[in-house]
Protein backbone atom coordinates (compact mmCIF):
# COMPACT_ATOMS: atom_id res chain seq x y z
CA UNK A 1 0.00 0.00 0.00
CA UNK A 2 1.40 3.42 -0.83
CA UNK A 3 1.60 6.41 1.50
CA UNK A 4 -1.08 8.32 -0.41
CA UNK A 5 -3.66 5.61 0.21
CA UNK A 6 -2.60 5.21 3.83
CA UNK A 7 -2.80 8.91 4.72
CA UNK A 8 -5.46 10.04 2.29
CA UNK A 9 -3.10 12.82 1.20
CA UNK A 10 -1.72 13.26 -2.28
CA UNK A 11 1.82 14.25 -3.17
CA UNK A 12 2.53 17.90 -3.94
CA UNK A 13 2.51 18.58 -7.68
CA UNK A 14 6.24 19.30 -7.69
CA UNK A 15 7.13 15.71 -6.81
CA UNK A 16 6.02 14.43 -10.24
CA UNK A 17 5.11 17.55 -12.26
CA UNK A 18 3.02 17.31 -15.39
CA UNK A 19 5.15 19.67 -17.46
CA UNK A 20 2.79 19.66 -20.43
CA UNK A 21 -0.11 20.90 -18.32
CA UNK A 22 1.49 24.23 -17.38
CA UNK A 23 -0.90 27.16 -17.64
CA UNK A 24 0.25 30.29 -19.46
CA UNK A 25 0.13 32.66 -16.49
CA UNK A 26 1.52 32.30 -12.95
CA UNK A 27 2.52 28.65 -13.29
CA UNK A 28 5.77 27.68 -11.62
CA UNK A 29 6.41 24.96 -14.23
CA UNK A 30 7.03 27.66 -16.86
CA UNK A 31 10.10 28.82 -14.93
CA UNK A 32 11.95 25.50 -14.76
CA UNK A 33 14.45 25.26 -17.63
CA UNK A 34 14.26 22.25 -19.95
CA UNK A 35 17.70 21.07 -18.78
CA UNK A 36 16.41 20.90 -15.21
CA UNK A 37 13.16 19.21 -16.25
CA UNK A 38 15.22 16.52 -17.98
CA UNK A 39 16.96 15.60 -14.71
CA UNK A 40 14.06 16.32 -12.32
CA UNK A 41 13.82 12.67 -11.30
CA UNK A 42 17.40 12.73 -9.99
CA UNK A 43 16.63 15.37 -7.35
CA UNK A 44 15.51 14.53 -3.84
CA UNK A 45 12.04 15.64 -2.77
CA UNK A 46 13.69 18.39 -0.70
CA UNK A 47 15.59 19.66 -3.73
CA UNK A 48 12.42 19.55 -5.82
CA UNK A 49 10.63 21.54 -3.11
CA UNK A 50 13.37 24.18 -3.15
CA UNK A 51 13.26 24.48 -6.94
CA UNK A 52 9.47 24.66 -6.79
CA UNK A 53 9.59 27.47 -4.21
CA UNK A 54 12.06 29.43 -6.36
CA UNK A 55 9.98 28.97 -9.51
CA UNK A 56 6.75 29.77 -7.64
CA UNK A 57 8.26 33.09 -6.52
CA UNK A 58 9.12 33.90 -10.15
CA UNK A 59 5.63 32.96 -11.30
CA UNK A 60 4.05 35.12 -8.60
CA UNK A 61 6.03 38.15 -9.84
CA UNK A 62 4.73 37.87 -13.40
CA UNK A 63 2.91 40.95 -14.62
CA UNK A 64 0.51 40.68 -17.52
CA UNK A 65 -1.36 43.47 -19.26
Coordinates of C-alpha atoms in Angstrom, one line a residue:
X1 CA 0.0 0.0 0.0
X2 CA 1.4 3.4 -0.8
X3 CA 1.6 6.4 1.5
X4 CA -1.1 8.3 -0.4
X5 CA -3.7 5.6 0.2
X6 CA -2.6 5.2 3.8
X7 CA -2.8 8.9 4.7
X8 CA -5.5 10.0 2.3
X9 CA -3.1 12.8 1.2
X10 CA -1.7 13.3 -2.3
X11 CA 1.8 14.3 -3.2
X12 CA 2.5 17.9 -3.9
X13 CA 2.5 18.6 -7.7
X14 CA 6.2 19.3 -7.7
X15 CA 7.1 15.7 -6.8
X16 CA 6.0 14.4 -10.2
X17 CA 5.1 17.5 -12.3
X18 CA 3.0 17.3 -15.4
X19 CA 5.2 19.7 -17.5
X20 CA 2.8 19.7 -20.4
X21 CA -0.1 20.9 -18.3
X22 CA 1.5 24.2 -17.4
X23 CA -0.9 27.2 -17.6
X24 CA 0.2 30.3 -19.5
X25 CA 0.1 32.7 -16.5
X26 CA 1.5 32.3 -13.0
X27 CA 2.5 28.7 -13.3
X28 CA 5.8 27.7 -11.6
X29 CA 6.4 25.0 -14.2
X30 CA 7.0 27.7 -16.9
X31 CA 10.1 28.8 -14.9
X32 CA 11.9 25.5 -14.8
X33 CA 14.4 25.3 -17.6
X34 CA 14.3 22.2 -20.0
X35 CA 17.7 21.1 -18.8
X36 CA 16.4 20.9 -15.2
X37 CA 13.2 19.2 -16.3
X38 CA 15.2 16.5 -18.0
X39 CA 17.0 15.6 -14.7
X40 CA 14.1 16.3 -12.3
X41 CA 13.8 12.7 -11.3
X42 CA 17.4 12.7 -10.0
X43 CA 16.6 15.4 -7.4
X44 CA 15.5 14.5 -3.8
X45 CA 12.0 15.6 -2.8
X46 CA 13.7 18.4 -0.7
X47 CA 15.6 19.7 -3.7
X48 CA 12.4 19.6 -5.8
X49 CA 10.6 21.5 -3.1
X50 CA 13.4 24.2 -3.1
X51 CA 13.3 24.5 -6.9
X52 CA 9.5 24.7 -6.8
X53 CA 9.6 27.5 -4.2
X54 CA 12.1 29.4 -6.4
X55 CA 10.0 29.0 -9.5
X56 CA 6.7 29.8 -7.6
X57 CA 8.3 33.1 -6.5
X58 CA 9.1 33.9 -10.1
X59 CA 5.6 33.0 -11.3
X60 CA 4.0 35.1 -8.6
X61 CA 6.0 38.1 -9.8
X62 CA 4.7 37.9 -13.4
X63 CA 2.9 41.0 -14.6
X64 CA 0.5 40.7 -17.5
X65 CA -1.4 43.5 -19.3

